[in-house]
CSV table of C-alpha atoms in Angstrom, one decimal:
chain,number,residue,atom,x,y,z
A,1,MET,CA,8.6,-48.2,-40.2
A,2,PRO,CA,7.8,-48.1,-36.4
A,3,ILE,CA,10.5,-47.1,-34.0
A,4,SER,CA,11.7,-49.9,-31.8
A,5,HIS,CA,11.5,-49.6,-28.0
A,6,LYS,CA,15.1,-50.5,-27.6
A,7,PHE,CA,16.1,-47.6,-30.0
A,8,LEU,CA,14.0,-45.1,-28.0
A,9,LEU,CA,15.5,-46.3,-24.7
A,10,ASN,CA,19.0,-45.8,-26.1
A,11,VAL,CA,18.1,-42.3,-27.3
A,12,PHE,CA,16.7,-41.4,-23.9
A,13,ILE,CA,19.9,-42.7,-22.1
A,14,PHE,CA,22.0,-40.7,-24.5
A,15,PHE,CA,20.2,-37.4,-23.9
A,16,VAL,CA,20.2,-38.0,-20.1
A,17,SER,CA,23.9,-38.6,-20.2
A,18,ILE,CA,24.4,-35.3,-22.1
A,19,GLY,CA,22.1,-33.6,-19.6
A,20,MET,CA,24.1,-34.8,-16.6
A,21,LEU,CA,27.3,-33.6,-18.3
A,22,SER,CA,25.8,-30.3,-19.0
A,23,ALA,CA,24.6,-30.0,-15.4
A,24,CYS,CA,28.2,-30.4,-14.2
A,25,SER,CA,29.3,-27.5,-16.3
A,26,THR,CA,26.3,-25.2,-15.9
A,27,ASN,CA,26.8,-21.9,-14.3
A,28,THR,CA,24.3,-21.9,-11.5
A,29,GLY,CA,24.5,-18.2,-11.0
A,30,SER,CA,22.3,-17.5,-14.0
A,31,PHE,CA,18.7,-16.7,-13.5
A,32,SER,CA,16.5,-19.7,-14.5
A,33,GLY,CA,13.2,-18.3,-13.5
A,34,VAL,CA,12.0,-17.6,-17.0
A,35,GLY,CA,14.0,-20.1,-19.0
A,36,ARG,CA,17.5,-21.1,-19.6
A,37,ASN,CA,18.0,-18.7,-22.4
A,38,ALA,CA,16.9,-15.4,-20.9
A,39,ASP,CA,18.2,-13.2,-23.7
A,40,ALA,CA,16.3,-15.1,-26.4
A,41,SER,CA,13.1,-15.1,-24.5
A,42,ASN,CA,13.3,-11.3,-23.9
A,43,ASN,CA,13.8,-10.6,-27.6
A,44,GLY,CA,17.3,-9.1,-27.1
A,45,ALA,CA,16.4,-7.3,-23.8
A,46,GLU,CA,19.0,-7.4,-21.0
A,47,SER,CA,18.7,-10.2,-18.4
A,48,PRO,CA,17.8,-9.1,-14.9
A,49,VAL,CA,20.6,-8.7,-12.5
A,50,VAL,CA,20.7,-11.5,-9.9
A,51,ILE,CA,21.6,-10.5,-6.3
A,52,SER,CA,22.7,-13.2,-3.9
A,53,ILE,CA,20.8,-13.3,-0.6
A,54,THR,CA,23.4,-13.0,2.1
A,55,ASN,CA,23.5,-11.8,5.7
A,56,ASP,CA,24.9,-8.5,4.5
A,57,LEU,CA,22.0,-8.0,2.1
A,58,ILE,CA,19.5,-8.8,4.8
A,59,LYS,CA,21.1,-6.3,7.2
A,60,SER,CA,21.2,-3.6,4.5
A,61,GLN,CA,17.6,-4.0,3.6
A,62,SER,CA,16.5,-4.0,7.2
A,63,GLU,CA,18.3,-0.8,7.9
A,64,GLN,CA,17.0,0.8,4.7
A,65,ARG,CA,13.4,-0.2,5.5
A,66,GLU,CA,13.6,1.3,9.1
A,67,GLN,CA,15.2,4.5,7.8
A,68,GLN,CA,12.6,4.9,5.1
A,69,THR,CA,9.8,4.3,7.5
A,70,GLY,CA,11.2,6.8,10.0
A,71,GLN,CA,11.6,9.5,7.4
A,72,ASP,CA,8.1,9.1,6.1
A,73,LEU,CA,6.5,9.2,9.5
A,74,LYS,CA,8.3,12.4,10.5
A,75,ARG,CA,6.4,14.2,7.8
A,76,LEU,CA,3.0,12.9,9.1
A,77,ILE,CA,3.4,13.1,12.8
A,78,ALA,CA,2.3,16.5,14.2
A,79,ILE,CA,0.8,17.9,17.4
A,80,PRO,CA,-3.0,18.7,17.0
A,81,LYS,CA,-3.7,22.4,16.9
A,82,PRO,CA,-7.0,24.3,17.2
A,83,TYR,CA,-9.1,24.4,14.0
A,84,VAL,CA,-8.5,27.4,11.8
A,85,ILE,CA,-11.1,29.0,9.6
A,86,GLY,CA,-10.9,28.6,5.9
A,87,PRO,CA,-12.8,29.5,2.7
A,88,GLY,CA,-16.3,28.0,2.5
A,89,ASP,CA,-16.8,27.7,6.3
A,90,ILE,CA,-20.0,29.1,7.7
A,91,LEU,CA,-19.8,31.1,11.0
A,92,SER,CA,-22.4,31.7,13.6
A,93,ILE,CA,-21.9,35.2,15.2
A,94,VAL,CA,-23.9,36.7,18.1
A,95,VAL,CA,-23.3,40.1,19.6
A,96,TRP,CA,-25.1,39.9,23.0
A,97,GLY,CA,-27.5,42.8,23.8
A,98,HIS,CA,-27.8,43.8,20.2
A,99,PRO,CA,-30.7,41.8,18.7
A,100,GLU,CA,-30.5,43.9,15.5
A,101,LEU,CA,-27.2,42.2,14.7
A,102,VAL,CA,-28.5,38.7,15.4
A,103,ALA,CA,-30.1,38.2,12.1
A,104,SER,CA,-27.6,36.2,10.1
A,105,ALA,CA,-26.7,36.9,6.5
A,106,MET,CA,-28.2,34.4,4.1
A,107,ILE,CA,-26.0,32.5,1.8
A,108,ALA,CA,-27.0,31.7,-1.8
A,109,GLU,CA,-30.2,29.8,-2.2
A,110,LEU,CA,-29.9,26.1,-2.8
A,111,PRO,CA,-31.7,24.6,-5.9
A,112,ALA,CA,-35.2,23.2,-5.6
A,113,LEU,CA,-35.3,19.7,-4.2
A,114,GLY,CA,-37.7,18.4,-6.8
A,115,SER,CA,-41.2,17.0,-6.9
A,116,SER,CA,-40.1,13.7,-5.3
A,117,GLN,CA,-39.5,15.6,-2.0
A,118,ILE,CA,-42.5,15.6,0.4
A,119,GLY,CA,-44.3,19.0,0.1
A,120,GLY,CA,-42.8,19.7,-3.3
A,121,GLY,CA,-41.2,22.9,-2.1
A,122,SER,CA,-37.6,24.1,-1.9
A,123,GLU,CA,-35.2,23.6,1.0
A,124,GLN,CA,-34.4,26.8,3.0
A,125,PRO,CA,-30.7,27.7,2.8
A,126,PRO,CA,-28.9,27.5,6.1
A,127,SER,CA,-28.3,30.7,8.0
A,128,GLY,CA,-24.9,32.0,8.9
A,129,PHE,CA,-22.0,34.1,7.7
A,130,VAL,CA,-20.1,32.4,4.9
A,131,VAL,CA,-16.3,32.9,4.4
A,132,ASP,CA,-15.8,33.5,0.7
A,133,HIS,CA,-13.1,31.9,-1.5
A,134,ASN,CA,-10.6,34.6,-0.6
A,135,GLY,CA,-11.1,34.0,3.2
A,136,LEU,CA,-13.0,37.2,3.7
A,137,LEU,CA,-16.0,37.8,6.0
A,138,GLN,CA,-18.5,40.6,5.9
A,139,TYR,CA,-20.3,41.8,9.1
A,140,PRO,CA,-22.3,44.9,10.0
A,141,TYR,CA,-20.2,47.7,11.4
A,142,ALA,CA,-17.0,45.7,10.8
A,143,GLY,CA,-16.9,45.7,7.1
A,144,THR,CA,-14.8,43.1,5.3
A,145,MET,CA,-12.4,41.1,7.5
A,146,ASP,CA,-9.8,38.5,6.5
A,147,VAL,CA,-10.4,35.5,8.8
A,148,SER,CA,-8.7,32.8,6.9
A,149,GLY,CA,-6.1,31.0,9.0
A,150,LEU,CA,-7.6,32.3,12.3
A,151,THR,CA,-9.0,30.2,15.1
A,152,GLU,CA,-12.4,30.9,16.5
A,153,ILE,CA,-11.0,32.9,19.4
A,154,GLU,CA,-8.7,35.0,17.1
A,155,ALA,CA,-11.6,35.7,14.7
A,156,ARG,CA,-13.8,36.7,17.6
A,157,ASP,CA,-11.3,39.1,19.1
A,158,LEU,CA,-10.7,40.7,15.6
A,159,LEU,CA,-14.5,41.2,15.2
A,160,ALA,CA,-14.8,42.7,18.6
A,161,ARG,CA,-12.1,45.2,17.9
A,162,LYS,CA,-13.7,46.1,14.6
A,163,ILE,CA,-17.2,46.9,16.0
A,164,SER,CA,-15.9,48.5,19.3
A,165,ASN,CA,-15.9,51.8,17.5
A,166,PHE,CA,-19.7,51.6,17.3
A,167,ILE,CA,-20.6,49.3,20.3
A,168,ASN,CA,-19.1,49.9,23.8
A,169,LYS,CA,-17.4,46.7,25.1
A,170,PRO,CA,-19.1,44.3,22.7
A,171,ASN,CA,-19.7,40.7,24.0
A,172,VAL,CA,-19.2,38.5,20.9
A,173,THR,CA,-19.7,34.8,20.5
A,174,LEU,CA,-18.2,33.4,17.3
A,175,ARG,CA,-18.1,29.7,16.3
A,176,VAL,CA,-17.9,27.6,13.2
A,177,GLN,CA,-21.4,26.5,12.3
A,178,SER,CA,-20.5,24.4,9.3
A,179,TYR,CA,-17.1,23.0,8.5
A,180,ARG,CA,-16.6,23.0,4.7
A,181,SER,CA,-13.1,24.3,4.0
A,182,LYS,CA,-11.0,21.2,4.7
A,183,ARG,CA,-11.7,17.6,3.8
A,184,VAL,CA,-10.0,14.2,3.5
A,185,TYR,CA,-11.0,11.2,1.4
A,186,VAL,CA,-11.0,7.6,2.8
A,187,SER,CA,-11.3,4.7,0.3
A,188,GLY,CA,-10.6,1.0,0.1
A,189,GLU,CA,-11.6,-1.6,2.6
A,190,VAL,CA,-13.7,0.5,4.9
A,191,ARG,CA,-17.4,0.3,5.6
A,192,THR,CA,-18.4,3.8,4.4
A,193,PRO,CA,-15.8,5.3,2.1
A,194,GLY,CA,-16.1,9.0,1.1
A,195,LEU,CA,-15.3,12.6,1.9
A,196,PHE,CA,-15.0,13.6,5.5
A,197,SER,CA,-14.8,17.2,6.8
A,198,ILE,CA,-12.1,18.2,9.2
A,199,ASN,CA,-13.7,19.9,12.2
A,200,ASP,CA,-12.7,20.9,15.7
A,201,ILE,CA,-11.8,17.3,16.5
A,202,PRO,CA,-8.2,16.6,15.2
A,203,MET,CA,-8.4,14.5,12.1
A,204,THR,CA,-5.9,11.8,12.9
A,205,LEU,CA,-5.5,8.6,10.9
A,206,VAL,CA,-7.5,6.7,13.6
A,207,GLU,CA,-10.2,9.3,13.6
A,208,ALA,CA,-10.6,9.1,9.8
A,209,LEU,CA,-10.9,5.4,9.8
A,210,ASN,CA,-13.4,5.5,12.6
A,211,ARG,CA,-15.5,8.1,10.7
A,212,ALA,CA,-15.4,5.7,7.7
A,213,GLY,CA,-17.0,3.0,9.8
A,214,GLY,CA,-13.8,1.1,10.6
A,215,VAL,CA,-11.7,-1.3,8.5
A,216,LEU,CA,-13.5,-4.3,7.0
A,217,PRO,CA,-12.3,-7.9,7.8
A,218,THR,CA,-10.9,-8.0,4.3
A,219,GLY,CA,-8.8,-4.9,4.9
A,220,ASP,CA,-5.0,-5.1,5.7
A,221,LEU,CA,-3.9,-2.8,8.5
A,222,SER,CA,-0.3,-3.3,7.4
A,223,GLN,CA,-1.0,-1.8,4.0
A,224,ILE,CA,-2.5,1.7,4.4
A,225,SER,CA,-1.4,4.5,2.1
A,226,ILE,CA,-1.7,8.3,2.7
A,227,ASN,CA,-1.4,10.4,-0.5
A,228,ARG,CA,-0.4,14.0,0.3
A,229,ALA,CA,0.3,16.4,-2.5
A,230,GLY,CA,1.2,13.6,-4.9
A,231,THR,CA,3.5,11.7,-2.4
A,232,ASN,CA,2.5,8.3,-1.1
A,233,TYR,CA,3.3,7.3,2.5
A,234,GLN,CA,2.9,3.6,3.6
A,235,ILE,CA,1.5,2.9,7.1
A,236,ASN,CA,1.9,-0.4,8.9
A,237,PHE,CA,-0.1,-0.4,12.1
A,238,SER,CA,1.7,-3.4,13.5
A,239,LYS,CA,5.1,-1.9,13.0
A,240,LEU,CA,3.9,1.4,14.5
A,241,VAL,CA,3.0,-0.3,17.7
A,242,GLN,CA,6.2,-2.3,17.8
A,243,THR,CA,8.3,0.8,17.4
A,244,GLY,CA,6.4,2.7,20.1
A,245,ILE,CA,4.7,5.2,17.8
A,246,ASP,CA,1.1,6.1,18.6
A,247,PRO,CA,-1.1,6.0,15.5
A,248,GLU,CA,-3.0,8.9,17.0
A,249,SER,CA,0.0,11.1,16.3
A,250,ILE,CA,-0.4,10.8,12.5
A,251,LEU,CA,-2.3,13.9,11.7
A,252,LEU,CA,-4.1,14.3,8.4
A,253,ALA,CA,-4.2,17.5,6.4
A,254,HIS,CA,-6.7,19.0,3.9
A,255,GLY,CA,-6.7,17.1,0.6
A,256,ASP,CA,-5.2,13.8,2.0
A,257,VAL,CA,-6.4,10.6,0.4
A,258,VAL,CA,-6.3,7.5,2.7
A,259,ARG,CA,-6.6,4.1,1.2
A,260,VAL,CA,-6.9,0.8,3.0
A,261,PHE,CA,-5.7,-2.0,0.8
A,262,SER,CA,-7.2,-5.5,0.6
A,263,ARG,CA,-5.5,-8.5,2.0
A,264,ASP,CA,-5.6,-10.0,-1.5
A,265,GLU,CA,-3.3,-7.2,-2.7
A,266,SER,CA,-0.6,-8.3,-0.2
A,267,LYS,CA,-0.1,-11.8,-1.6
A,268,VAL,CA,3.1,-13.6,-2.4
A,269,PHE,CA,3.3,-16.2,-5.2
A,270,VAL,CA,5.3,-19.4,-4.9
A,271,THR,CA,5.8,-21.3,-8.0
A,272,GLY,CA,8.3,-23.7,-9.6
A,273,GLU,CA,9.5,-26.9,-8.1
A,274,VAL,CA,7.7,-26.9,-4.8
A,275,ILE,CA,5.2,-29.4,-3.4
A,276,THR,CA,2.2,-27.1,-3.7
A,277,PRO,CA,2.5,-23.9,-5.7
A,278,LYS,CA,0.2,-21.3,-4.3
A,279,ALA,CA,-0.5,-17.7,-3.5
A,280,LEU,CA,0.1,-16.8,0.1
A,281,THR,CA,-1.4,-14.0,2.2
A,282,MET,CA,1.1,-12.1,4.3
A,283,HIS,CA,0.6,-12.1,8.1
A,284,ASP,CA,0.2,-8.5,9.3
A,285,GLY,CA,2.4,-7.3,6.4
A,286,ARG,CA,5.2,-9.8,7.1
A,287,LEU,CA,6.3,-13.1,5.5
A,288,THR,CA,9.7,-14.5,5.2
A,289,LEU,CA,11.2,-16.6,2.4
A,290,ASN,CA,11.4,-19.6,4.8
A,291,GLU,CA,7.8,-19.3,5.8
A,292,ALA,CA,6.6,-19.0,2.2
A,293,LEU,CA,8.5,-22.2,1.2
A,294,GLY,CA,7.2,-24.0,4.3
A,295,GLU,CA,3.6,-23.1,3.6
A,296,SER,CA,4.0,-24.4,0.1
A,297,GLY,CA,5.2,-27.8,1.3
A,298,GLY,CA,8.9,-27.1,0.8
A,299,ILE,CA,11.1,-27.8,-2.2
A,300,ASN,CA,10.3,-30.9,-4.3
A,301,PRO,CA,13.1,-33.3,-3.4
A,302,LEU,CA,12.7,-35.1,-6.8
A,303,SER,CA,12.9,-32.1,-9.1
A,304,GLY,CA,13.8,-29.0,-7.3
A,305,ASP,CA,17.3,-27.4,-7.4
A,306,THR,CA,18.1,-26.2,-3.9
A,307,ARG,CA,20.9,-24.1,-5.3
A,308,GLN,CA,18.5,-22.0,-7.3
A,309,ILE,CA,15.8,-20.3,-5.3
A,310,TYR,CA,14.8,-16.9,-6.8
A,311,VAL,CA,12.7,-14.0,-5.5
A,312,VAL,CA,11.4,-11.8,-8.3
A,313,ARG,CA,10.5,-8.3,-7.0
A,314,LYS,CA,8.9,-5.6,-9.1
A,315,SER,CA,10.7,-2.3,-8.8
A,316,THR,CA,10.5,1.2,-10.3
A,317,ALA,CA,13.3,0.3,-12.7
A,318,VAL,CA,12.7,-1.2,-16.2
A,319,ARG,CA,13.9,-4.6,-15.1
A,320,PRO,CA,12.7,-6.3,-11.9
A,321,THR,CA,15.0,-7.1,-9.1
A,322,VAL,CA,15.9,-10.7,-8.7
A,323,PHE,CA,17.3,-12.2,-5.5
A,324,LYS,CA,18.9,-15.7,-5.4
A,325,LEU,CA,19.4,-18.1,-2.5
A,326,ASP,CA,21.6,-21.1,-2.5
A,327,ALA,CA,19.8,-23.3,0.0
A,328,SER,CA,22.4,-26.1,-0.2
A,329,SER,CA,24.6,-24.4,2.4
A,330,SER,CA,24.2,-25.1,6.1
A,331,SER,CA,23.2,-21.5,6.9
A,332,ALA,CA,20.6,-21.3,4.2
A,333,LEU,CA,17.6,-21.8,6.6
A,334,ALA,CA,18.7,-19.0,8.9
A,335,ILE,CA,19.2,-16.7,6.0
A,336,ALA,CA,15.8,-17.6,4.5
A,337,GLU,CA,14.1,-17.0,7.8
A,338,SER,CA,15.5,-13.5,8.0
A,339,PHE,CA,14.8,-12.5,4.4
A,340,GLU,CA,11.5,-10.5,4.5
A,341,LEU,CA,9.3,-10.6,1.4
A,342,ASN,CA,7.3,-7.7,-0.1
A,343,PRO,CA,3.7,-7.8,-1.4
A,344,ARG,CA,3.5,-9.2,-4.9
A,345,ASP,CA,6.9,-10.9,-4.7
A,346,MET,CA,7.2,-14.1,-6.8
A,347,ILE,CA,9.3,-17.0,-5.5
A,348,TYR,CA,10.5,-19.5,-8.1
A,349,VAL,CA,12.4,-22.7,-7.4
A,350,ALA,CA,14.3,-23.8,-10.5
A,351,PRO,CA,14.3,-27.4,-11.6
A,352,THR,CA,17.5,-29.5,-11.7
A,353,SER,CA,19.2,-29.9,-15.1
A,354,LEU,CA,18.2,-33.6,-15.1
A,355,THR,CA,14.6,-32.6,-14.6
A,356,ASP,CA,14.8,-30.2,-17.5
A,357,TRP,CA,16.2,-32.9,-19.8
A,358,HIS,CA,13.6,-35.4,-18.7
A,359,ARG,CA,10.8,-33.1,-19.5
A,360,THR,CA,12.4,-32.2,-22.8
A,361,ILE,CA,12.6,-35.8,-23.9
A,362,SER,CA,9.1,-36.4,-22.7
A,363,LEU,CA,7.9,-33.7,-25.0
A,364,ILE,CA,9.9,-35.1,-28.0
A,365,PHE,CA,8.7,-38.7,-27.5
A,366,PRO,CA,5.5,-38.4,-25.4
A,367,GLY,CA,4.0,-41.9,-25.8
A,368,GLU,CA,6.8,-44.0,-27.3
A,369,LEU,CA,9.2,-43.2,-24.5
A,370,SER,CA,7.0,-44.4,-21.7
A,371,ALA,CA,6.4,-47.6,-23.7
A,372,ALA,CA,10.1,-48.1,-24.4
A,373,ILE,CA,11.0,-47.7,-20.7
A,374,GLY,CA,8.2,-50.1,-19.8
A,375,ALA,CA,9.4,-52.6,-22.3
A,376,GLY,CA,13.0,-52.3,-21.1
A,377,LYS,CA,12.0,-53.3,-17.7
A,378,GLN,CA,10.4,-56.6,-18.9
A,379,PRO,CA,12.6,-59.7,-18.7
């Protein structure tokens, strides 16, 4: 027996009435970003803790961000010092007036280049005195010397003292011929990623990026990480300049890994009851909650609940951190403009209770309900 249009319309009115009553008694402090029944959807897992976005929270996060940035940079900022010799370096040594000592020691031969190379022969190994893995150097009349950690001048003076017992007032020239003991790796959005040797030019962050060919247009200068001994340090060029810190003062060390992130990795996602849900790219590493909502067209006036705007932020904890803004208050716009977002944040605008009920009824009676409402409007 077909269901009458009048019956369906009465059922719809009944459910809407219940929904409006439920809306009046609903606790708006609960997180609605993943459903009304968070415990059930998480299979018994605890619901995320919701933190209200207030002026005190914004002030606390701003102070924490500045303090963390300052602490990180103190470990990276250093005064450039002369290059020190290390294991693997090849030295060029000349004792003037003694051509018998000019002949350099030969390091181990390199493997043959193969038949594809022009001439088909093998490459001659470079000449020089190699510093072994223990930092030791062998030289005629001087024997074995420990030169690891010495500058070129210090190593030269040490060698001169060693051979002075055999040569009167030796005039020694010592320099690093090949820098091989210290390297950094640059990856990500640069033109030529790879390994770069640290030489007599101080390896600052700017120098490393220049050697890698510069940052690509897709690179984000506000999202640069330096990994040193397992610890990650985040660098934001824009904030460095704003705080008066010269990027040239960030000195890299042997084994550092520099990565320039893509702009696509610094996006913020806006979903829920907004005019245009979308993924937004941060502007020089900065985007506020108010800007994100504005670029998405704002809250949908027909379905969005201004009292329930959530920011879901992934953290190191098991549960993500959830921030909630009640935009129905008069100071909401000022608070939203001061709340800074992090990369990969998700903004969710919850629907009103009436919107939820309307969608539920539409799912129960997808075709008949629209027909019933249309028939009810007819005279």
